[in-house]
Coordinates of C-alpha atoms in Angstrom, one line a residue:
Chain A
M112 CA 115.0 10.0 -46.8
S113 CA 115.9 13.3 -48.3
K114 CA 115.5 13.9 -52.0
K115 CA 118.6 14.0 -54.1
K116 CA 119.7 17.5 -54.7
M117 CA 119.1 18.7 -58.2
I118 CA 120.5 22.0 -59.6
K119 CA 120.6 23.0 -63.3
E120 CA 122.1 26.1 -64.6
V121 CA 120.9 27.3 -67.9
R122 CA 122.0 30.3 -70.1
F123 CA 120.3 31.6 -73.2
S124 CA 122.6 34.0 -75.0
G125 CA 122.5 36.1 -78.2
S126 CA 121.8 39.7 -79.1
G127 CA 119.1 42.1 -77.9
G128 CA 115.7 41.7 -79.6
Q129 CA 115.9 37.9 -80.1
G130 CA 113.5 37.3 -77.2
L131 CA 116.0 35.5 -75.0
I132 CA 114.9 37.1 -71.8
L133 CA 111.3 36.2 -72.6
A134 CA 112.5 32.6 -73.2
G135 CA 114.2 32.7 -69.8
I136 CA 111.0 33.9 -68.1
I137 CA 109.0 31.2 -69.8
L138 CA 111.4 28.5 -68.7
A139 CA 111.4 29.9 -65.2
R140 CA 107.6 29.9 -65.2
A141 CA 107.5 26.3 -66.4
A142 CA 109.8 25.3 -63.6
V143 CA 107.5 26.9 -61.1
E144 CA 104.7 25.0 -62.7
D145 CA 106.7 21.8 -62.0
G146 CA 106.9 22.8 -58.4
L147 CA 110.7 23.6 -58.4
N148 CA 112.6 26.6 -57.1
V149 CA 113.9 28.9 -59.7
T150 CA 115.8 32.2 -60.2
Q151 CA 116.0 34.0 -63.5
T152 CA 118.4 36.9 -64.0
Q153 CA 119.6 38.7 -67.1
S154 CA 122.3 40.9 -68.4
Y155 CA 121.9 43.2 -71.4
G156 CA 123.1 46.4 -72.8
P157 CA 121.2 49.7 -72.7
E158 CA 120.0 49.3 -76.3
S159 CA 116.6 47.8 -77.0
R160 CA 117.8 46.0 -80.2
G161 CA 121.3 44.8 -80.9
G162 CA 124.1 44.6 -78.3
Y163 CA 124.5 41.6 -76.2
S164 CA 121.8 39.9 -74.2
R165 CA 121.7 36.9 -72.0
A166 CA 119.2 35.3 -69.6
D167 CA 120.2 32.9 -66.8
V168 CA 117.8 30.4 -65.3
V169 CA 118.8 28.4 -62.2
I170 CA 116.4 25.5 -61.4
S171 CA 116.7 23.4 -58.3
N172 CA 114.6 21.4 -55.8
E173 CA 116.4 23.2 -53.0
D174 CA 116.8 26.9 -52.1
I175 CA 118.9 28.8 -54.5
N176 CA 121.3 31.2 -52.9
Y177 CA 123.3 32.6 -55.8
P178 CA 120.9 33.6 -58.5
E179 CA 123.2 33.7 -61.6
A180 CA 124.4 30.8 -63.6
T181 CA 128.2 30.3 -63.2
N182 CA 128.8 26.6 -64.2
L183 CA 126.5 25.9 -67.1
D184 CA 124.6 22.7 -67.6
I185 CA 122.9 24.0 -70.7
L186 CA 124.0 26.8 -73.0
L187 CA 121.9 28.1 -75.9
S188 CA 123.7 30.5 -78.2
L189 CA 122.0 32.4 -81.0
T190 CA 125.0 34.4 -82.1
Q191 CA 128.7 33.8 -82.7
E192 CA 129.8 36.4 -80.1
A193 CA 127.6 34.8 -77.4
C194 CA 128.9 31.3 -78.2
D195 CA 132.5 32.4 -78.1
K196 CA 131.9 34.4 -74.8
Y197 CA 130.2 31.7 -72.8
I198 CA 131.3 28.3 -74.2
F199 CA 134.0 28.0 -71.6
D200 CA 131.5 28.5 -68.8
L201 CA 129.9 25.2 -69.9
K202 CA 130.4 22.1 -67.8
R203 CA 132.4 19.3 -69.4
D204 CA 129.3 17.3 -69.9
G205 CA 127.1 20.3 -70.5
V206 CA 124.7 20.6 -73.4
L207 CA 125.5 23.2 -76.1
I208 CA 122.9 24.2 -78.5
C209 CA 123.8 26.6 -81.3
D210 CA 121.9 28.4 -84.0
T211 CA 124.0 27.7 -87.0
S212 CA 122.2 30.4 -89.0
H213 CA 124.5 32.7 -87.0
V214 CA 127.1 30.5 -85.3
K215 CA 129.6 29.3 -87.8
N216 CA 132.5 28.3 -85.6
I217 CA 132.2 26.3 -82.4
S218 CA 135.4 25.8 -80.4
I219 CA 134.4 22.6 -78.6
I220 CA 132.1 20.0 -80.1
N221 CA 131.2 16.8 -78.4
D222 CA 128.2 14.4 -78.2
N223 CA 126.2 17.0 -76.3
T224 CA 126.5 19.6 -79.0
Y225 CA 123.5 20.3 -81.2
E226 CA 123.9 22.4 -84.3
V227 CA 120.5 23.6 -85.6
P228 CA 119.8 26.5 -88.0
F229 CA 116.9 27.8 -85.9
T230 CA 116.5 31.2 -87.5
E231 CA 116.4 29.7 -91.0
I232 CA 113.9 27.0 -90.0
A233 CA 111.7 29.6 -88.3
Q234 CA 111.8 31.8 -91.4
K235 CA 110.9 28.8 -93.7
E236 CA 108.4 26.9 -91.6
L237 CA 106.8 29.6 -89.5
G238 CA 107.1 32.5 -92.0
S239 CA 109.0 34.7 -89.6
E240 CA 112.2 34.7 -87.6
I241 CA 110.4 36.2 -84.5
P242 CA 109.4 32.9 -82.9
T243 CA 113.1 31.7 -83.0
N244 CA 113.3 32.0 -79.3
I245 CA 110.3 29.7 -78.6
L246 CA 111.5 27.3 -81.3
S247 CA 114.9 27.0 -79.7
L248 CA 113.5 26.9 -76.2
A249 CA 111.2 24.0 -77.0
F250 CA 114.2 22.3 -78.6
V251 CA 116.2 22.8 -75.4
V252 CA 113.4 21.5 -73.2
K253 CA 112.9 18.4 -75.4
V254 CA 116.6 17.3 -75.5
T255 CA 117.3 18.0 -71.9
N256 CA 114.0 17.3 -70.2
I257 CA 114.7 20.1 -67.8
V258 CA 111.0 20.9 -67.4
N259 CA 107.8 19.1 -68.3
E260 CA 106.6 19.7 -71.9
K261 CA 103.1 20.3 -70.6
S262 CA 104.4 22.9 -68.2
L263 CA 106.2 24.6 -71.0
E264 CA 103.0 25.0 -73.0
T265 CA 101.2 26.4 -69.9
A266 CA 104.1 28.9 -69.4
I267 CA 104.1 30.0 -73.0
R268 CA 100.3 30.6 -72.9
A269 CA 100.7 32.6 -69.7
S270 CA 103.6 34.7 -71.0
V271 CA 103.0 35.8 -74.6
R272 CA 100.3 38.2 -75.8
P273 CA 97.0 36.5 -76.8
A274 CA 97.4 37.4 -80.5
F275 CA 100.7 35.5 -80.7
I276 CA 99.8 32.3 -78.7
D277 CA 99.0 30.2 -81.7
L278 CA 102.2 31.1 -83.6
N279 CA 104.3 30.4 -80.5
I280 CA 102.6 27.1 -79.7
K281 CA 103.2 26.1 -83.4
A282 CA 106.8 27.1 -82.9
M283 CA 107.0 25.0 -79.7
K284 CA 105.6 21.9 -81.4
L285 CA 108.1 22.4 -84.3
G286 CA 110.9 22.6 -81.7
F287 CA 109.8 19.4 -80.1
K288 CA 109.7 17.7 -83.5
L289 CA 113.1 19.0 -84.5
A290 CA 114.6 17.8 -81.2
K291 CA 113.2 14.3 -81.9
E292 CA 114.8 14.3 -85.3
Y293 CA 118.2 15.5 -84.0
Q294 CA 118.2 13.0 -81.1
L295 CA 118.0 10.0 -83.5
Chain B
M292 CA 68.4 16.4 -53.2
T293 CA 71.2 14.6 -54.9
K294 CA 71.5 17.6 -57.2
E295 CA 72.0 19.9 -54.2
K296 CA 74.6 17.6 -52.8
A297 CA 76.5 17.7 -56.1
T298 CA 76.5 21.4 -56.2
S299 CA 77.8 21.8 -52.7
K300 CA 80.6 19.3 -53.5
K301 CA 81.4 21.4 -56.6
T302 CA 81.7 24.6 -54.6
E303 CA 83.9 22.9 -52.1
K304 CA 86.2 21.8 -54.9
V305 CA 86.2 25.4 -56.3
E306 CA 87.1 26.7 -52.9
A307 CA 89.9 24.2 -52.6
I308 CA 91.3 25.3 -55.9
V309 CA 91.1 29.0 -55.0
E310 CA 92.9 28.3 -51.7
K311 CA 95.6 26.3 -53.5
K312 CA 96.1 29.1 -55.9
V313 CA 96.8 31.5 -53.1
T314 CA 99.5 29.4 -51.6
K315 CA 101.0 28.4 -54.9
A316 CA 104.4 29.7 -55.8
V317 CA 104.4 32.3 -58.5
I318 CA 107.3 33.8 -60.6
M319 CA 107.9 37.4 -59.6
Q320 CA 110.4 40.1 -60.3
G321 CA 112.0 42.0 -57.5
N322 CA 110.6 45.3 -58.6
E323 CA 107.2 43.7 -58.9
A324 CA 107.5 42.5 -55.3
V325 CA 108.2 46.1 -54.3
A326 CA 105.1 47.3 -56.0
K327 CA 103.0 44.5 -54.5
G328 CA 104.5 45.2 -51.1
A329 CA 103.7 48.9 -51.3
L330 CA 100.1 48.1 -52.2
A331 CA 99.9 45.6 -49.3
A332 CA 101.2 48.3 -47.0
G333 CA 98.4 50.7 -48.1
C334 CA 100.4 52.9 -50.5
D335 CA 98.0 55.1 -52.3
F336 CA 100.3 57.7 -53.9
F337 CA 103.2 57.3 -56.3
A338 CA 105.1 60.1 -57.9
G339 CA 108.2 59.3 -59.8
Y340 CA 110.4 59.7 -62.9
P341 CA 111.0 56.2 -64.4
I342 CA 114.6 55.1 -64.5
T343 CA 116.3 51.8 -65.2
P344 CA 116.5 49.5 -63.2
S345 CA 113.6 50.7 -61.1
T346 CA 111.1 51.4 -63.9
E347 CA 108.9 48.3 -63.3
V348 CA 107.9 49.7 -59.9
A349 CA 106.4 52.8 -61.6
E350 CA 105.0 50.8 -64.5
I351 CA 103.1 48.4 -62.2
L352 CA 101.8 51.1 -59.9
S353 CA 100.6 53.2 -62.8
N354 CA 98.3 50.3 -63.6
E355 CA 97.3 49.3 -60.0
L356 CA 96.9 52.6 -58.1
P357 CA 94.0 54.0 -60.2
K358 CA 92.2 50.7 -59.6
I359 CA 92.1 51.3 -55.9
G360 CA 91.4 55.0 -56.1
G361 CA 95.1 55.9 -55.6
T362 CA 97.1 58.4 -57.5
F363 CA 100.0 57.8 -59.9
I364 CA 101.8 60.8 -61.3
Q365 CA 104.8 61.0 -63.5
M366 CA 106.7 64.1 -62.6
E367 CA 109.1 66.2 -64.6
D368 CA 112.1 65.0 -62.7
E369 CA 113.2 63.3 -59.4
I370 CA 113.4 66.6 -57.4
A371 CA 109.7 67.2 -58.1
S372 CA 108.9 63.5 -57.5
M373 CA 110.3 63.6 -54.0
C374 CA 108.6 66.9 -53.3
A375 CA 105.3 65.5 -54.5
I376 CA 105.4 62.5 -52.2
I377 CA 106.2 64.8 -49.2
G378 CA 103.1 66.9 -50.1
A379 CA 100.9 63.9 -50.6
S380 CA 102.0 62.5 -47.2
L381 CA 101.3 65.7 -45.4
A382 CA 97.8 65.4 -46.9
G383 CA 97.5 61.9 -45.4
A384 CA 98.6 59.7 -48.2
K385 CA 101.0 56.8 -47.9
A386 CA 103.5 57.9 -50.5
L387 CA 106.2 56.2 -52.5
T388 CA 108.8 57.0 -55.1
A389 CA 111.2 54.7 -56.9
T390 CA 114.5 55.6 -58.6
S391 CA 118.1 54.7 -59.2
G392 CA 121.4 56.3 -58.5
P393 CA 121.2 59.5 -60.7
G394 CA 117.7 60.2 -59.5
F395 CA 118.6 59.4 -55.9
S396 CA 121.2 62.1 -56.0
L397 CA 118.6 64.7 -57.2
M398 CA 116.2 63.7 -54.4
Q399 CA 118.7 64.2 -51.6
E400 CA 117.8 67.8 -50.7
A401 CA 114.1 66.9 -50.5
I402 CA 114.9 63.7 -48.5
G403 CA 116.5 66.1 -46.0
F404 CA 113.3 68.2 -46.0
A405 CA 111.2 65.0 -45.3
K406 CA 113.5 64.3 -42.4
I407 CA 113.4 67.7 -40.8
T408 CA 109.7 68.1 -41.3
E409 CA 109.3 64.5 -40.1
T410 CA 107.0 63.5 -43.0
P411 CA 106.5 59.8 -43.5
T412 CA 107.8 58.9 -47.0
V413 CA 109.4 55.8 -48.7
V414 CA 112.1 56.0 -51.4
V415 CA 113.1 52.9 -53.3
N416 CA 116.6 53.1 -54.8
V417 CA 117.4 50.2 -57.1
Q418 CA 121.2 50.8 -57.3
R419 CA 123.0 50.6 -60.5
M420 CA 126.7 50.8 -61.3
G421 CA 127.9 54.4 -61.0
P422 CA 129.0 57.2 -60.7
S423 CA 126.7 59.4 -62.9
T424 CA 124.7 57.6 -65.5
G425 CA 127.1 54.7 -65.1
M426 CA 125.9 51.3 -66.3
P427 CA 122.1 51.4 -66.2
T428 CA 121.6 47.6 -66.5
S429 CA 124.5 46.5 -64.2
P430 CA 124.7 46.1 -60.5
G431 CA 126.8 48.1 -58.0
Q432 CA 126.5 48.9 -54.3
G433 CA 127.8 52.4 -54.5
D434 CA 124.9 54.1 -52.7
I435 CA 125.4 52.6 -49.3
M436 CA 127.0 55.8 -47.9
Q437 CA 124.8 58.1 -50.0
S438 CA 121.7 56.6 -48.4
R439 CA 123.2 57.5 -45.0
W440 CA 124.9 60.8 -45.6
G441 CA 123.5 62.0 -48.9
S442 CA 121.5 64.9 -47.5
H443 CA 123.3 67.9 -45.9
G444 CA 122.9 68.4 -42.2
D445 CA 123.4 65.7 -39.6
A446 CA 120.2 63.7 -39.5
P447 CA 119.9 60.0 -39.0
A448 CA 118.7 57.6 -41.7
I449 CA 116.6 54.4 -41.8
V450 CA 117.7 52.2 -44.7
L451 CA 116.6 48.6 -45.4
Y452 CA 118.3 46.2 -47.8
P453 CA 116.6 43.0 -49.0
D454 CA 118.4 40.0 -50.7
S455 CA 115.5 38.1 -52.3
V456 CA 112.2 38.8 -54.1
K457 CA 110.2 37.7 -51.1
E458 CA 112.3 39.9 -48.8
A459 CA 111.8 42.8 -51.2
F460 CA 108.1 42.4 -50.6
Q461 CA 108.4 42.1 -46.8
L462 CA 110.9 45.0 -46.4
T463 CA 108.8 47.3 -48.6
I464 CA 105.9 46.8 -46.1
R465 CA 108.3 47.3 -43.3
A466 CA 109.7 50.5 -44.9
F467 CA 106.1 51.9 -44.9
N468 CA 105.5 50.8 -41.4
L469 CA 108.7 52.4 -40.1
A470 CA 108.1 55.6 -42.1
E471 CA 104.7 55.9 -40.5
K472 CA 105.8 55.0 -37.0
Y473 CA 109.0 57.1 -36.9
R474 CA 107.7 59.9 -39.1
S475 CA 110.7 59.8 -41.3
C476 CA 111.9 59.2 -44.8
V477 CA 112.8 55.5 -45.1
V478 CA 115.0 54.3 -48.0
L479 CA 114.7 50.8 -49.4
L480 CA 118.0 50.0 -51.1
M481 CA 118.0 47.3 -53.8
D482 CA 120.5 45.8 -56.2
E483 CA 120.0 45.9 -60.0
V484 CA 120.2 42.1 -59.9
L485 CA 117.4 41.8 -57.4
G486 CA 115.2 44.5 -59.1
H487 CA 115.3 42.6 -62.4
M488 CA 115.6 39.1 -61.1
R489 CA 112.6 36.7 -61.3
E490 CA 112.2 34.1 -58.6
A491 CA 109.7 31.5 -57.5
V492 CA 107.9 33.1 -54.4
T493 CA 105.0 32.3 -52.2
L494 CA 103.7 35.5 -50.8
P495 CA 102.0 35.6 -47.4
D496 CA 98.2 35.9 -47.2
L497 CA 97.5 39.7 -47.3
S498 CA 95.2 39.4 -44.3
T499 CA 98.2 38.4 -42.2
V500 CA 100.3 41.4 -43.2
R501 CA 100.9 43.8 -40.3
V502 CA 100.3 47.4 -41.3
I503 CA 101.2 50.3 -39.1
N504 CA 99.6 53.7 -39.6
R505 CA 100.7 57.0 -38.3
I506 CA 99.5 58.1 -34.8
K507 CA 96.8 60.7 -35.1
P508 CA 96.3 63.6 -32.6
T509 CA 93.7 63.1 -30.0
V510 CA 93.8 66.7 -28.7
P511 CA 91.5 69.5 -29.8
P512 CA 92.8 71.4 -32.8
Q513 CA 93.8 74.5 -30.7
W514 CA 96.1 72.4 -28.5
Y515 CA 97.7 70.6 -31.4
K516 CA 101.5 70.8 -31.8
H517 CA 102.9 69.3 -35.0
Y518 CA 106.0 68.1 -33.2
D519 CA 104.9 66.9 -29.8
E520 CA 106.9 63.9 -28.9
N521 CA 105.8 61.1 -26.5
Q522 CA 108.2 59.2 -24.2
K523 CA 109.6 57.2 -27.2
Y524 CA 110.3 60.4 -29.1
L525 CA 107.4 59.6 -31.5
S526 CA 104.8 62.2 -32.3
P527 CA 101.2 62.2 -33.6
I528 CA 100.7 63.8 -37.0
A529 CA 97.6 65.5 -38.4
S530 CA 96.9 65.7 -42.1
F531 CA 96.1 68.9 -43.9
G532 CA 92.4 69.3 -44.2
E533 CA 91.5 67.6 -40.9
G534 CA 91.0 70.9 -39.0
Y535 CA 94.4 71.0 -37.4
R536 CA 96.6 74.0 -38.2
F537 CA 100.4 73.6 -38.5
H538 CA 103.3 75.1 -40.3
V539 CA 105.8 73.1 -42.4
T540 CA 109.2 74.5 -43.1
G541 CA 112.7 73.3 -43.9
L542 CA 114.0 75.9 -41.4
T543 CA 114.8 74.7 -38.0
H544 CA 111.5 75.0 -36.1
D545 CA 109.8 74.9 -32.7
D546 CA 107.1 72.4 -31.7
H547 CA 104.4 74.2 -33.7
G548 CA 106.6 74.1 -36.8
F549 CA 107.5 77.8 -36.9
P550 CA 111.1 78.9 -37.7
T551 CA 113.4 79.5 -34.7
N552 CA 116.9 80.6 -34.1
K553 CA 116.9 79.8 -30.4
P554 CA 119.6 77.3 -29.5
N555 CA 117.4 75.5 -27.0
E556 CA 114.6 75.0 -29.5
A557 CA 117.0 73.9 -32.2
A558 CA 118.7 71.5 -29.9
K559 CA 115.3 70.0 -28.9
M560 CA 114.4 69.4 -32.5
M561 CA 117.8 67.8 -33.4
E562 CA 117.6 65.7 -30.2
R563 CA 114.2 64.4 -31.2
L564 CA 115.4 63.5 -34.8
N565 CA 118.3 61.5 -33.3
K566 CA 116.7 60.1 -30.3
K567 CA 113.7 58.6 -32.0
I568 CA 116.3 56.4 -33.9
K569 CA 118.7 55.7 -31.0
H570 CA 116.0 54.9 -28.4
N571 CA 114.3 52.5 -30.7
I572 CA 117.3 50.8 -32.2
R573 CA 116.1 47.3 -31.3
D574 CA 113.0 47.9 -33.2
L575 CA 114.8 49.2 -36.2
V576 CA 117.8 46.9 -36.6
Q577 CA 117.2 43.5 -38.2
I578 CA 120.0 41.0 -39.0
E579 CA 120.3 37.4 -40.2
T580 CA 123.0 35.1 -39.0
E581 CA 124.0 31.7 -40.1
H582 CA 126.4 29.4 -38.1
M583 CA 127.8 32.4 -36.2
H584 CA 127.9 30.5 -32.8
E585 CA 130.7 28.3 -34.0
A586 CA 132.4 30.4 -36.6
K587 CA 136.1 31.0 -36.8
V588 CA 135.8 33.2 -39.9
A589 CA 132.7 35.3 -40.6
V590 CA 131.4 36.9 -43.8
F591 CA 129.6 40.2 -43.5
A592 CA 127.6 41.2 -46.6
A593 CA 124.4 42.9 -47.5
G594 CA 121.9 42.6 -50.4
I595 CA 122.9 40.5 -53.4
M596 CA 126.4 40.0 -51.9
G597 CA 124.7 38.6 -48.8
R598 CA 123.1 36.0 -51.0
A599 CA 126.3 35.1 -52.8
S600 CA 128.0 34.9 -49.4
K601 CA 125.3 32.5 -48.1
E602 CA 126.3 30.1 -50.9
A603 CA 130.0 30.6 -50.2
V604 CA 129.5 29.8 -46.5
K605 CA 127.6 26.7 -47.5
M606 CA 130.5 25.6 -49.8
A607 CA 133.1 26.3 -47.1
R608 CA 131.1 24.3 -44.5
A609 CA 130.8 21.4 -46.8
E610 CA 134.7 21.4 -46.8
G611 CA 134.7 21.4 -43.0
L612 CA 135.6 25.0 -42.5
K613 CA 134.0 26.8 -39.6
V614 CA 132.5 29.8 -41.3
G615 CA 129.5 31.9 -40.5
L616 CA 127.5 34.7 -42.0
L617 CA 126.1 38.0 -40.7
R618 CA 123.8 39.8 -43.0
P619 CA 122.1 43.1 -42.1
L620 CA 118.6 43.7 -43.3
T621 CA 118.7 47.2 -41.9
I622 CA 122.0 48.8 -42.9
W623 CA 121.2 52.2 -41.3
P624 CA 121.1 52.5 -38.3
F625 CA 124.1 50.2 -38.5
P626 CA 123.9 47.0 -36.4
D627 CA 126.7 48.0 -34.1
D628 CA 126.0 45.5 -31.3
A629 CA 125.8 42.5 -33.6
V630 CA 129.0 43.5 -35.4
T631 CA 130.9 44.3 -32.2
K632 CA 130.0 40.8 -30.9
M633 CA 131.0 39.2 -34.3
L634 CA 134.4 41.0 -34.2
K635 CA 135.0 39.7 -30.6
D636 CA 134.0 36.1 -31.5
V637 CA 135.8 35.4 -34.8
D638 CA 139.4 35.5 -36.0
A639 CA 138.7 37.2 -39.3
V640 CA 135.9 38.8 -41.2
V641 CA 135.5 38.9 -45.0
V642 CA 133.5 41.8 -46.4
P643 CA 132.5 41.3 -50.1
E644 CA 131.0 44.4 -51.7
L645 CA 130.3 45.8 -55.1
N646 CA 132.1 49.0 -54.3
E647 CA 135.5 50.1 -53.0
G648 CA 134.6 49.2 -49.4
Q649 CA 131.7 51.2 -47.9
L650 CA 130.4 48.8 -45.3
F651 CA 134.0 48.0 -44.6
H652 CA 134.5 51.5 -43.2
E653 CA 131.8 50.8 -40.6
L654 CA 133.5 47.6 -39.5
E655 CA 136.8 49.4 -39.2
R656 CA 135.1 52.0 -37.0
L657 CA 133.9 49.2 -34.7
V658 CA 137.3 47.5 -34.2
R659 CA 138.1 48.4 -30.6
E660 CA 140.6 45.9 -29.3
R661 CA 143.7 44.3 -30.6
K662 CA 142.4 40.8 -30.2
D663 CA 139.3 41.6 -32.4
G664 CA 139.0 39.8 -35.7
S665 CA 141.1 41.1 -38.6
L666 CA 139.2 42.6 -41.5
H667 CA 139.5 41.6 -45.2
R668 CA 137.9 43.4 -48.0
L669 CA 136.8 41.8 -51.3
N670 CA 135.7 44.5 -53.7
R671 CA 134.5 44.6 -57.3
N672 CA 133.4 47.7 -59.2
D673 CA 132.9 46.5 -62.8
G674 CA 129.1 45.9 -63.0
T675 CA 129.3 42.2 -62.3
V676 CA 128.6 40.3 -59.1
I677 CA 131.3 38.6 -57.0
T678 CA 130.7 34.8 -57.3
P679 CA 130.4 32.4 -54.4
A680 CA 133.6 30.6 -55.6
E681 CA 135.6 33.9 -55.4
I682 CA 134.3 34.6 -51.9
L683 CA 135.2 31.0 -50.9
T684 CA 138.8 31.6 -52.2
K685 CA 139.0 34.7 -50.0
I686 CA 137.6 32.8 -47.0
K687 CA 140.3 30.0 -47.4
E688 CA 143.0 32.7 -47.8
V689 CA 142.2 34.2 -44.5
Y690 CA 141.1 31.0 -42.7
N691 CA 144.6 30.0 -41.6
G692 CA 145.7 33.5 -40.8

């Protein structure tokens, strides 16, 4: 009997410098850790900070032909512009997760919409807004179960500089905790 | 005794883990695969001028080459980069440079020099949206014709075009092998999407990688001719410093490499340049086909568009449409035979490209009979990729005439 085909298309969107591409790489690495096929692509402007930035991750148990996400299962938006630009690419039952520190207006809200002030929480609980990417990535993983939590931790450890591992693991745990609270 | 047994068991376990690690999939970027492929092929010299979206190739090799005793040098520009790898190759190195559109334009004259002096070199061009500086972080397939006709003078080209991270690794090795075998400049064309894309890949065991090295002269130095072709139009090449004397010039030259104006010697040189490609076309051309034996409509696409087309063909077939795919892995020399057969067999061909129709011209050239399939272009030139759904729409449009 053949396995049922699974394909999930994920997009992390925001502005340059928020660490979204790193979050995409970590998610892709975690999916490989889970033994799945994955492609990770990105689109960003020529500037190193500011401008738009997005990372697409396609995860499947079969070969992936087209590497970019076109019909989103999961959309994470850390800025208003990104949310407005990509919300209509989301499937009808897709999961939308917005950082309400920056996203003030969401055009479609349903049961699968999560509104969390990630940046503010990171600033308050972790003392810096830098780990917002990992915080929100962990939140995404927890609410969607797209990859194993253990794999995510392995991927984070393999992807960030040694000096920042502790901070990022702390951010990951906080993300999991937040997700639990929001799911209730 | 029991202790000994325990240790041996432990070693076994460790070995099993090591073996598992080798075959385990890793996440890798297209540019990283190019760098890894170059190292696997024996590359020991890189000269380049970093440019988005090819920078990672230089970045990784700047780390890796010194470890194996190789040389990495960042040149002042792309003209110097190309000249540096030609020099390195003449001294016996397997040399590589990596660039993008604007740099590729600057390299063209020296690429012609590598071709006329028959010096093995590999140039990676990770294409970005052009012309000029264009959109550094967006894909475009505008350099397909430039990679063929970019240099002045009528010399053939060998150009490979991968569509996945794994294929980028394999074709980089192949690019080196062909450069060494055919004593020419081989271009590896890539798409920005592929250069920057990360994908789960399982790379082959390095001990199974087939590496071809240049033929060395077997004659005594006083008999050596730098351009002395064998029956397949391939010639041995000595390196500087090995005791063989030869002359290298961009001027049309005789067998020893000295400039000549004699028509018969010029004709012989040009004949060798062309014939070493034409006579070995089966070795050079690589294509991938899917469901072509029963196709009514075919899609012809290369690189990232080949990959999008694969998905579109899958979608069309799920709807019961008889659609096939022909994807060239070698775009130059152009796979004339496969394309001619395709045109004869199908009713229509869709050609999706991220330009205004460059491969399309080649297909138009090959339409010979009235009953050949009709050609339909699908072009985009805005820095984004044509999606499988859009290709599917086009397929359906042409499917019923």
